[in-house]
Amino acid sequence: MTETDALRDQFQQQFEALGGHLFYASRADLLPEVLASAYQTMVDRYLPTGPLQVVYWLNSDLLGWDLHGVLGGIRGTQCISWPQGGRQQAVQGQWQDLLAESQVGITGSAWAAADTGTVALYASPSTGLLPSLLMPIHIILLNQNRIQPSVREGLKRFYQENQAAGRMPPLVKLITGPSMTADIEGQLVIGVHGPMAIAVVVYEESIF
Amino acid sequence: MMSEEEGRSQTLQLFATCLIDLFRPQAAMAAVDVMERRGATVEFPTAQTCCGQFSYNAGYHREAADLARHWVAVFDAALRRDSQARVIALSGSCAAMVIREYPSLLYHDALDRGDSVDEAERWQERAERVGKRVIEFTEWLAHEATAELPTSGIGVTYHNGCHMRRMLGITSVPETVLQSHGFSIVPMEEADQCCGFGGTYSMTEWPVSTAIADQKLQALGKSREMGAQCLTSADFGCLAHLSGRLSRRRDPFPVVYIAELIALADRGPVTVEAVQQMAQHKEEG
Amino acid sequence: MDGQLPIDTRPWPVRRDAALHDQTMQQTIGVVTKRLANAKVTAYAAYPEANHWRQRAVEVKRQSIRQLEEHLATFTQQVESHGGKVHRATTAADAIQTILEVAQHHQVRSVIKTKSMVTEELELNRALENAGIAVRETDLGEYIIQLAHEKPSHILAPALHKNREQIHALFDQDALVYHTEPPASEDIVALTQYARRRLREEFLAADMGVTGGNFLVAETGTVVLITNEGNADMVTTLPRLLVSVVGVEKIVADWSGLIDVIQQPALSGVGQRLSSYTTLVSGTRGPDQWEGPDEWHVVLLDNGRTQLKDTPFEDVLSCIRCGACLNVCPVFRQVGGHAYGSVYPGPIGIVETPLLTNFEVLPELPSALCTLCHACGEACPMNIDLPGHIVQLRQMKQERHMNAIGVTRSYRWWARFWATPHGYRRSMRWARWGQWWFVRHGRIQSAPGLAGGWFKTRDMPPVASMTFHEWWDRTRGKRQ
Ligand code: SF4
């Protein structure tokens, strides 16, 4: 077993213990197929009926990939790509409404941590946090080279990469399991404000 | 260390504690019996009174320091007579008071009284020196080579006093000692929880203190269902609290200080009746 | 300068009796605190390096506090160079004023909030509402108690004292007010779904977000927020205007310090390696960016904190509000958070409330709500000497003559007699003589004075007719 495989295994163990689902594209060319099946599994399990609308953005290594070709055939899914470039105040409200009406968010990720099952995302002009937040289902694409042994290591590298550029991204989010609460009688309930189900699709080095 | 001691018997200075002295002298008598059976020479510095923990915990540090200075003087003198002697404390809590709190209490109190820093440091050093030679009864017993006694099958549940556990770090020793003396240990749920005593807290804040005690008695109920026939502890304060509560609830469940159980086992096969009788032993008028 | 803390004005015996008679609260609080305390132990056991990092976290917090002012200056400079604005607030009133000014400047009508003990300390909701601004708590537990017009009963699980029937009733009423569908049933999932739906509307409509903060990183100008529900992400991502109100003691010097502390609240509080959501805010939205606030204000609150610096109580400023000390406290497990009457309950509340306010409020806390069992000291991941501080505070009360004179006299006399063997023996003889007025069926069942409380619920054997001292004198005395 290579070191990368061992890290992925550990990540999977932690992530699944938190209630997440993990799918793995063991070869670069399998990614579209695995993503489609991950998507199908998640929506059939958590949203078995109703229309499906996806909002997505991808990491730079997958940039330009049109997910409509992959998911469009599944229960008539509509795919909306995260708008590139600046926003206008006037459209912000509309865009939020659009996001709020969608069922699935698909996002890339900056890095992950094997010891905690954490995935890190951050906001930039081409990447956003709302698709990880507003929809009932969140699917994360994770390049397996970005899995760090620990959240400590992940944060350290993240710092080194960004501090060199002079500042940290203004909004960073570490996701360690689905949204949950134990606020009523101490009983655990999944899906309070954020997604009630999360999945990670781990893929090998870029196919594009 | 053993070899040096083997030749002559060790001298143990008994620190009986005020509660046992006044309310359960049999506990100290039993401890003396246990120690002497193991070849120790037991001495009891009769000028001893109380370690002052009640006052200390209530915030009356000047008053506590009065008692602490007296305690240190009494035992320092006793220990000076024999460089190998140790002080045996019949309470984990009182031992913790002496070992953990005395040095800084006496240091600060000396300064508060206007003594010089030198004088304060002398008190601190003296308290530390005596404190190093204080050992809680069951911990001493655990180090004594005792032949394993055959099991009596008597189920005992053990309450680990908070200070003994958290300030002295003694956790499983008393249970091991009980086991090697033939008792079988019945676990107690949430064993690390306080019994609610807290010294004068039990008097000033009796409603909360009692609620906590009742929680403990609920856990005790489960131990009883699992076969516990007796409750014991290395802290008589906790036991007085719990047995006082049981008594008020007219529950005759036997509560016995640990040295009494050991002394009983030393004397021969233990029966439930003997334990019950020991627990009920009351003063007649 | 002394801080100001809001309090429950009911006297302690009233708060205590209300708590001891509240079966629902006692039931849940007992179960949940035990579960959290056990989860912590399990999490540490399964995570071999965790204890080592915890010790590093302690060092980081202690050192950061030692150079508090320096780090706050760096933090301010960093935040401001990344588009934010930092305000220093000496007292609760200063903080309120700052926040109101920001809100009014932007004509804010509605505010969404994350759970924050500091805003409880400020009673921010009341201040905003008085200014005509609607406030919505978005943490589920906080939302529930906001609807019930109550206060949190646990710093991590504010609505721990409510059961599902009570919550259902609150949501039903809320649905009526907002003309929306009530929860489908009393089921906990259905209740949570109702809150999700209702709060979603408020998230999308709010003009201003208010957060607390678990950590401040000076080096990068970052505010770190930890939640399990994801509401902090909503609050930091959606509204254009964001205000973070954070105690000055939350500072850590640098990013590597953050790495050492970041897992601690979840590990020690709930036994998770990291909470579900950790949000790091380090500035306003970039020009081409879609998300994040356009305007970000950070209010750094002192409110009595810095007066603990350079005192024996300085370690208190290392508190990460994990709640571990509450979860193991036998008194907290009996009476729950409300009985403390302070924003900060449990052992840390006992210590912090009188210290922040210089004993102005709730001076009974150190004496009345602690058995000195030391469980909190053992549980605290930040090695804060909670039991030692509680003893110290009791002593301070005594020095400031805050105890009843009769009680003080009892301790005086007690010490006076027992500091000599002669006095000890004499008092014992008196007790033996006097006690027979109170003995029934061979046990003492009542007593006057300080000891009287014992006998309300417990018996005591009488002073032995032959004490150990006497037995020794009689049987061994001659031999020595
Ligand atoms: S005092 Fe310690 S245990 Fe209590 S909340 Fe603070 S850090 Fe946690």
mmCIF file with all atom_site columns, C-alpha atoms in Angstrom, chain A residues 10 14 18 82-89 91-92 95-97 99-100 114-116 118 123-136 150-153 155-156 158-159 163 166-196 198, chain C residues 28 32 35 47 53 56 78 82 138-142 144 156-160 162-165 167 171 188-189 191-193 195-196 199-200 203-204 219-220 222 228-231 233-234 236-238 240 255 259-260 262-263 272-294:
data_model
loop_
_atom_site.group_PDB
_atom_site.id
_atom_site.type_symbol
_atom_site.label_atom_id
_atom_site.label_alt_id
_atom_site.label_comp_id
_atom_site.label_asym_id
_atom_site.label_entity_id
_atom_site.label_seq_id
_atom_site.pdbx_PDB_ins_code
_atom_site.Cartn_x
_atom_site.Cartn_y
_atom_site.Cartn_z
_atom_site.occupancy
_atom_site.B_iso_or_equiv
_atom_site.pdbx_formal_charge
_atom_site.auth_seq_id
_atom_site.auth_comp_id
_atom_site.auth_asym_id
_atom_site.auth_atom_id
_atom_site.pdbx_PDB_model_num
ATOM 1   C CA . GLN A 1 10  ? -7.482  6.726  7.164   1.00 0.00 ? 10  GLN A CA 1
ATOM 2   C CA . GLN A 1 14  ? -12.704 9.075  9.880   1.00 0.00 ? 14  GLN A CA 1
ATOM 3   C CA . LEU A 1 18  ? -18.723 11.056 11.028  1.00 0.00 ? 18  LEU A CA 1
ATOM 4   C CA . TRP A 1 82  ? -20.636 28.835 -10.341 1.00 0.00 ? 82  TRP A CA 1
ATOM 5   C CA . PRO A 1 83  ? -20.368 32.170 -12.100 1.00 0.00 ? 83  PRO A CA 1
ATOM 6   C CA . GLN A 1 84  ? -16.850 33.299 -12.786 1.00 0.00 ? 84  GLN A CA 1
ATOM 7   C CA . GLY A 1 85  ? -15.656 36.775 -12.079 1.00 0.00 ? 85  GLY A CA 1
ATOM 8   C CA . GLY A 1 86  ? -17.079 39.587 -10.004 1.00 0.00 ? 86  GLY A CA 1
ATOM 9   C CA . ARG A 1 87  ? -20.575 39.988 -8.712  1.00 0.00 ? 87  ARG A CA 1
ATOM 10  C CA . GLN A 1 88  ? -22.942 42.830 -8.805  1.00 0.00 ? 88  GLN A CA 1
ATOM 11  C CA . GLN A 1 89  ? -24.742 43.798 -5.682  1.00 0.00 ? 89  GLN A CA 1
ATOM 12  C CA . VAL A 1 91  ? -27.878 40.133 -8.521  1.00 0.00 ? 91  VAL A CA 1
ATOM 13  C CA . GLN A 1 92  ? -26.723 38.886 -5.163  1.00 0.00 ? 92  GLN A CA 1
ATOM 14  C CA . TRP A 1 95  ? -28.218 34.289 -6.938  1.00 0.00 ? 95  TRP A CA 1
ATOM 15  C CA . GLN A 1 96  ? -28.799 33.365 -3.317  1.00 0.00 ? 96  GLN A CA 1
ATOM 16  C CA . ASP A 1 97  ? -32.368 32.443 -4.070  1.00 0.00 ? 97  ASP A CA 1
ATOM 17  C CA . LEU A 1 99  ? -28.793 28.516 -4.595  1.00 0.00 ? 99  LEU A CA 1
ATOM 18  C CA . ALA A 1 100 ? -31.416 28.135 -1.933  1.00 0.00 ? 100 ALA A CA 1
ATOM 19  C CA . ALA A 1 114 ? -6.790  12.064 7.362   1.00 0.00 ? 114 ALA A CA 1
ATOM 20  C CA . ASP A 1 115 ? -6.738  12.064 11.172  1.00 0.00 ? 115 ASP A CA 1
ATOM 21  C CA . THR A 1 116 ? -9.951  14.025 11.568  1.00 0.00 ? 116 THR A CA 1
ATOM 22  C CA . THR A 1 118 ? -11.828 17.097 7.576   1.00 0.00 ? 118 THR A CA 1
ATOM 23  C CA . ALA A 1 123 ? -14.062 31.418 -0.952  1.00 0.00 ? 123 ALA A CA 1
ATOM 24  C CA . SER A 1 124 ? -12.448 33.032 -3.987  1.00 0.00 ? 124 SER A CA 1
ATOM 25  C CA . PRO A 1 125 ? -13.797 34.555 -7.190  1.00 0.00 ? 125 PRO A CA 1
ATOM 26  C CA . SER A 1 126 ? -14.082 31.100 -8.734  1.00 0.00 ? 126 SER A CA 1
ATOM 27  C CA . THR A 1 127 ? -14.948 29.115 -5.620  1.00 0.00 ? 127 THR A CA 1
ATOM 28  C CA . GLY A 1 128 ? -17.727 29.644 -3.111  1.00 0.00 ? 128 GLY A CA 1
ATOM 29  C CA . LEU A 1 129 ? -18.950 28.337 0.182   1.00 0.00 ? 129 LEU A CA 1
ATOM 30  C CA . LEU A 1 130 ? -22.678 28.600 -0.381  1.00 0.00 ? 130 LEU A CA 1
ATOM 31  C CA . PRO A 1 131 ? -22.962 25.366 -2.413  1.00 0.00 ? 131 PRO A CA 1
ATOM 32  C CA . SER A 1 132 ? -21.486 23.595 0.597   1.00 0.00 ? 132 SER A CA 1
ATOM 33  C CA . LEU A 1 133 ? -24.026 25.194 2.875   1.00 0.00 ? 133 LEU A CA 1
ATOM 34  C CA . LEU A 1 134 ? -27.468 25.838 1.495   1.00 0.00 ? 134 LEU A CA 1
ATOM 35  C CA . MET A 1 135 ? -28.339 22.576 -0.219  1.00 0.00 ? 135 MET A CA 1
ATOM 36  C CA . PRO A 1 136 ? -29.461 19.369 1.473   1.00 0.00 ? 136 PRO A CA 1
ATOM 37  C CA . SER A 1 150 ? -3.425  15.511 9.952   1.00 0.00 ? 150 SER A CA 1
ATOM 38  C CA . VAL A 1 151 ? -5.445  18.658 10.284  1.00 0.00 ? 151 VAL A CA 1
ATOM 39  C CA . ARG A 1 152 ? -2.370  20.188 11.876  1.00 0.00 ? 152 ARG A CA 1
ATOM 40  C CA . GLU A 1 153 ? -0.292  19.435 8.813   1.00 0.00 ? 153 GLU A CA 1
ATOM 41  C CA . LEU A 1 155 ? -3.347  23.981 8.351   1.00 0.00 ? 155 LEU A CA 1
ATOM 42  C CA . LYS A 1 156 ? 0.406   24.391 8.322   1.00 0.00 ? 156 LYS A CA 1
ATOM 43  C CA . PHE A 1 158 ? -2.328  26.009 3.933   1.00 0.00 ? 158 PHE A CA 1
ATOM 44  C CA . TYR A 1 159 ? -0.637  28.787 5.857   1.00 0.00 ? 159 TYR A CA 1
ATOM 45  C CA . GLN A 1 163 ? 1.097   33.604 3.749   1.00 0.00 ? 163 GLN A CA 1
ATOM 46  C CA . GLY A 1 166 ? 0.712   38.047 1.866   1.00 0.00 ? 166 GLY A CA 1
ATOM 47  C CA . ARG A 1 167 ? -2.641  37.099 3.343   1.00 0.00 ? 167 ARG A CA 1
ATOM 48  C CA . MET A 1 168 ? -5.047  34.323 4.178   1.00 0.00 ? 168 MET A CA 1
ATOM 49  C CA . PRO A 1 169 ? -8.208  33.914 2.110   1.00 0.00 ? 169 PRO A CA 1
ATOM 50  C CA . PRO A 1 170 ? -10.906 36.011 3.801   1.00 0.00 ? 170 PRO A CA 1
ATOM 51  C CA . LEU A 1 171 ? -13.288 33.100 4.316   1.00 0.00 ? 171 LEU A CA 1
ATOM 52  C CA . VAL A 1 172 ? -12.125 29.545 4.991   1.00 0.00 ? 172 VAL A CA 1
ATOM 53  C CA . LYS A 1 173 ? -14.183 26.621 6.126   1.00 0.00 ? 173 LYS A CA 1
ATOM 54  C CA . LEU A 1 174 ? -13.193 23.267 7.527   1.00 0.00 ? 174 LEU A CA 1
ATOM 55  C CA . ILE A 1 175 ? -15.914 20.649 7.223   1.00 0.00 ? 175 ILE A CA 1
ATOM 56  C CA . THR A 1 176 ? -15.719 17.695 9.581   1.00 0.00 ? 176 THR A CA 1
ATOM 57  C CA . GLY A 1 177 ? -18.927 15.778 9.102   1.00 0.00 ? 177 GLY A CA 1
ATOM 58  C CA . PRO A 1 178 ? -22.449 16.871 8.299   1.00 0.00 ? 178 PRO A CA 1
ATOM 59  C CA . SER A 1 179 ? -24.328 19.654 10.018  1.00 0.00 ? 179 SER A CA 1
ATOM 60  C CA . MET A 1 180 ? -25.577 18.337 13.335  1.00 0.00 ? 180 MET A CA 1
ATOM 61  C CA . THR A 1 181 ? -26.984 19.230 16.713  1.00 0.00 ? 181 THR A CA 1
ATOM 62  C CA . ALA A 1 182 ? -27.686 17.636 20.041  1.00 0.00 ? 182 ALA A CA 1
ATOM 63  C CA . ASP A 1 183 ? -29.587 20.631 21.334  1.00 0.00 ? 183 ASP A CA 1
ATOM 64  C CA . ILE A 1 184 ? -32.913 18.878 21.924  1.00 0.00 ? 184 ILE A CA 1
ATOM 65  C CA . GLU A 1 185 ? -32.723 16.472 24.850  1.00 0.00 ? 185 GLU A CA 1
ATOM 66  C CA . GLY A 1 186 ? -29.122 15.786 23.920  1.00 0.00 ? 186 GLY A CA 1
ATOM 67  C CA . GLN A 1 187 ? -30.161 13.622 20.959  1.00 0.00 ? 187 GLN A CA 1
ATOM 68  C CA . LEU A 1 188 ? -28.065 13.775 17.838  1.00 0.00 ? 188 LEU A CA 1
ATOM 69  C CA . VAL A 1 189 ? -29.847 15.062 14.729  1.00 0.00 ? 189 VAL A CA 1
ATOM 70  C CA . ILE A 1 190 ? -28.157 15.480 11.355  1.00 0.00 ? 190 ILE A CA 1
ATOM 71  C CA . GLY A 1 191 ? -28.836 18.403 9.048   1.00 0.00 ? 191 GLY A CA 1
ATOM 72  C CA . VAL A 1 192 ? -29.674 21.511 11.023  1.00 0.00 ? 192 VAL A CA 1
ATOM 73  C CA . HIS A 1 193 ? -28.638 24.463 8.892   1.00 0.00 ? 193 HIS A CA 1
ATOM 74  C CA . GLY A 1 194 ? -26.124 22.964 6.525   1.00 0.00 ? 194 GLY A CA 1
ATOM 75  C CA . PRO A 1 195 ? -26.367 19.777 4.487   1.00 0.00 ? 195 PRO A CA 1
ATOM 76  C CA . MET A 1 196 ? -27.895 16.653 5.959   1.00 0.00 ? 196 MET A CA 1
ATOM 77  C CA . ILE A 1 198 ? -22.163 14.882 2.557   1.00 0.00 ? 198 ILE A CA 1
ATOM 78  C CA . THR C 2 28  ? -31.554 15.782 30.771  1.00 0.00 ? 28  THR C CA 1
ATOM 79  C CA . VAL C 2 32  ? -26.073 14.816 28.738  1.00 0.00 ? 32  VAL C CA 1
ATOM 80  C CA . ARG C 2 35  ? -22.380 11.515 28.012  1.00 0.00 ? 35  ARG C CA 1
ATOM 81  C CA . TYR C 2 47  ? -6.150  9.820  19.851  1.00 0.00 ? 47  TYR C CA 1
ATOM 82  C CA . TRP C 2 53  ? -1.053  18.811 21.902  1.00 0.00 ? 53  TRP C CA 1
ATOM 83  C CA . ARG C 2 56  ? 1.116   22.694 23.927  1.00 0.00 ? 56  ARG C CA 1
ATOM 84  C CA . GLN C 2 78  ? -3.836  42.818 10.397  1.00 0.00 ? 78  GLN C CA 1
ATOM 85  C CA . HIS C 2 82  ? -7.541  43.301 5.218   1.00 0.00 ? 82  HIS C CA 1
ATOM 86  C CA . THR C 2 138 ? -29.576 30.721 14.841  1.00 0.00 ? 138 THR C CA 1
ATOM 87  C CA . ASP C 2 139 ? -28.003 28.040 16.989  1.00 0.00 ? 139 ASP C CA 1
ATOM 88  C CA . LEU C 2 140 ? -30.873 25.617 17.549  1.00 0.00 ? 140 LEU C CA 1
ATOM 89  C CA . GLY C 2 141 ? -30.551 25.657 21.323  1.00 0.00 ? 141 GLY C CA 1
ATOM 90  C CA . GLU C 2 142 ? -30.268 29.441 21.457  1.00 0.00 ? 142 GLU C CA 1
ATOM 91  C CA . ILE C 2 144 ? -35.324 27.623 21.442  1.00 0.00 ? 144 ILE C CA 1
ATOM 92  C CA . LEU C 2 156 ? -22.543 24.301 24.875  1.00 0.00 ? 156 LEU C CA 1
ATOM 93  C CA . ALA C 2 157 ? -26.135 23.156 24.960  1.00 0.00 ? 157 ALA C CA 1
ATOM 94  C CA . PRO C 2 158 ? -28.188 26.174 25.977  1.00 0.00 ? 158 PRO C CA 1
ATOM 95  C CA . ALA C 2 159 ? -31.602 24.478 25.889  1.00 0.00 ? 159 ALA C CA 1
ATOM 96  C CA . LEU C 2 160 ? -30.582 21.417 27.831  1.00 0.00 ? 160 LEU C CA 1
ATOM 97  C CA . LYS C 2 162 ? -36.161 21.806 27.859  1.00 0.00 ? 162 LYS C CA 1
ATOM 98  C CA . ASN C 2 163 ? -37.806 18.632 26.656  1.00 0.00 ? 163 ASN C CA 1
ATOM 99  C CA . ARG C 2 164 ? -39.405 17.958 23.277  1.00 0.00 ? 164 ARG C CA 1
ATOM 100 C CA . GLU C 2 165 ? -42.958 18.666 24.410  1.00 0.00 ? 165 GLU C CA 1
ATOM 101 C CA . ILE C 2 167 ? -40.053 22.810 22.452  1.00 0.00 ? 167 ILE C CA 1
ATOM 102 C CA . PHE C 2 171 ? -42.454 26.117 17.768  1.00 0.00 ? 171 PHE C CA 1
ATOM 103 C CA . ILE C 2 188 ? -36.891 15.565 17.498  1.00 0.00 ? 188 ILE C CA 1
ATOM 104 C CA . VAL C 2 189 ? -36.104 15.343 13.780  1.00 0.00 ? 189 VAL C CA 1
ATOM 105 C CA . LEU C 2 191 ? -38.621 19.820 15.408  1.00 0.00 ? 191 LEU C CA 1
ATOM 106 C CA . THR C 2 192 ? -35.133 20.291 13.973  1.00 0.00 ? 192 THR C CA 1
ATOM 107 C CA . GLN C 2 193 ? -36.551 20.418 10.446  1.00 0.00 ? 193 GLN C CA 1
ATOM 108 C CA . ALA C 2 195 ? -36.090 25.197 12.840  1.00 0.00 ? 195 ALA C CA 1
ATOM 109 C CA . ARG C 2 196 ? -34.106 24.643 9.654   1.00 0.00 ? 196 ARG C CA 1
ATOM 110 C CA . LEU C 2 199 ? -34.275 29.994 10.225  1.00 0.00 ? 199 LEU C CA 1
ATOM 111 C CA . ARG C 2 200 ? -33.424 29.609 6.557   1.00 0.00 ? 200 ARG C CA 1
ATOM 112 C CA . PHE C 2 203 ? -30.687 33.828 7.157   1.00 0.00 ? 203 PHE C CA 1
ATOM 113 C CA . LEU C 2 204 ? -31.515 34.923 3.643   1.00 0.00 ? 204 LEU C CA 1
ATOM 114 C CA . GLU C 2 219 ? -0.462  37.237 13.106  1.00 0.00 ? 219 GLU C CA 1
ATOM 115 C CA . THR C 2 220 ? -3.086  36.812 10.377  1.00 0.00 ? 220 THR C CA 1
ATOM 116 C CA . THR C 2 222 ? -8.255  35.880 11.823  1.00 0.00 ? 222 THR C CA 1
ATOM 117 C CA . ASN C 2 228 ? -21.563 21.840 14.746  1.00 0.00 ? 228 ASN C CA 1
ATOM 118 C CA . GLU C 2 229 ? -24.692 23.095 13.081  1.00 0.00 ? 229 GLU C CA 1
ATOM 119 C CA . GLY C 2 230 ? -23.207 25.248 10.330  1.00 0.00 ? 230 GLY C CA 1
ATOM 120 C CA . ASN C 2 231 ? -24.947 28.420 11.436  1.00 0.00 ? 231 ASN C CA 1
ATOM 121 C CA . ASP C 2 233 ? -21.056 29.667 8.078   1.00 0.00 ? 233 ASP C CA 1
ATOM 122 C CA . MET C 2 234 ? -24.446 31.081 7.226   1.00 0.00 ? 234 MET C CA 1
ATOM 123 C CA . THR C 2 236 ? -20.443 34.870 7.933   1.00 0.00 ? 236 THR C CA 1
ATOM 124 C CA . THR C 2 237 ? -21.296 34.091 4.305   1.00 0.00 ? 237 THR C CA 1
ATOM 125 C CA . LEU C 2 238 ? -24.712 35.596 3.754   1.00 0.00 ? 238 LEU C CA 1
ATOM 126 C CA . ARG C 2 240 ? -23.173 42.008 3.712   1.00 0.00 ? 240 ARG C CA 1
ATOM 127 C CA . TRP C 2 255 ? -0.997  30.583 13.153  1.00 0.00 ? 255 TRP C CA 1
ATOM 128 C CA . ILE C 2 259 ? -2.893  24.890 15.149  1.00 0.00 ? 259 ILE C CA 1
ATOM 129 C CA . ASP C 2 260 ? -2.154  23.887 18.721  1.00 0.00 ? 260 ASP C CA 1
ATOM 130 C CA . ILE C 2 262 ? -7.939  24.570 17.341  1.00 0.00 ? 262 ILE C CA 1
ATOM 131 C CA . GLN C 2 263 ? -8.971  21.008 18.184  1.00 0.00 ? 263 GLN C CA 1
ATOM 132 C CA . GLN C 2 272 ? -14.946 15.135 18.659  1.00 0.00 ? 272 GLN C CA 1
ATOM 133 C CA . ARG C 2 273 ? -11.581 15.641 16.981  1.00 0.00 ? 273 ARG C CA 1
ATOM 134 C CA . LEU C 2 274 ? -12.885 18.788 15.370  1.00 0.00 ? 274 LEU C CA 1
ATOM 135 C CA . SER C 2 275 ? -16.371 20.279 15.327  1.00 0.00 ? 275 SER C CA 1
ATOM 136 C CA . SER C 2 276 ? -18.408 19.846 12.134  1.00 0.00 ? 276 SER C CA 1
ATOM 137 C CA . TYR C 2 277 ? -17.687 23.382 11.038  1.00 0.00 ? 277 TYR C CA 1
ATOM 138 C CA . THR C 2 278 ? -14.696 25.555 11.668  1.00 0.00 ? 278 THR C CA 1
ATOM 139 C CA . THR C 2 279 ? -14.934 28.928 9.990   1.00 0.00 ? 279 THR C CA 1
ATOM 140 C CA . LEU C 2 280 ? -11.980 31.267 9.677   1.00 0.00 ? 280 LEU C CA 1
ATOM 141 C CA . VAL C 2 281 ? -12.663 34.881 8.807   1.00 0.00 ? 281 VAL C CA 1
ATOM 142 C CA . SER C 2 282 ? -9.579  36.896 7.844   1.00 0.00 ? 282 SER C CA 1
ATOM 143 C CA . GLY C 2 283 ? -10.954 39.920 6.110   1.00 0.00 ? 283 GLY C CA 1
ATOM 144 C CA . THR C 2 284 ? -13.665 41.328 3.912   1.00 0.00 ? 284 THR C CA 1
ATOM 145 C CA . ARG C 2 285 ? -14.715 39.984 0.552   1.00 0.00 ? 285 ARG C CA 1
ATOM 146 C CA . GLY C 2 286 ? -12.217 40.585 -2.249  1.00 0.00 ? 286 GLY C CA 1
ATOM 147 C CA . PRO C 2 287 ? -13.307 42.764 -5.195  1.00 0.00 ? 287 PRO C CA 1
ATOM 148 C CA . ASP C 2 288 ? -14.148 39.850 -7.483  1.00 0.00 ? 288 ASP C CA 1
ATOM 149 C CA . GLN C 2 289 ? -15.521 37.627 -4.828  1.00 0.00 ? 289 GLN C CA 1
ATOM 150 C CA . TRP C 2 290 ? -19.101 36.524 -4.389  1.00 0.00 ? 290 TRP C CA 1
ATOM 151 C CA . GLU C 2 291 ? -19.147 35.721 -0.743  1.00 0.00 ? 291 GLU C CA 1
ATOM 152 C CA . GLY C 2 292 ? -18.139 37.122 2.599   1.00 0.00 ? 292 GLY C CA 1
ATOM 153 C CA . PRO C 2 293 ? -18.966 40.446 4.193   1.00 0.00 ? 293 PRO C CA 1
ATOM 154 C CA . ASP C 2 294 ? -18.501 43.794 2.464   1.00 0.00 ? 294 ASP C CA 1
#
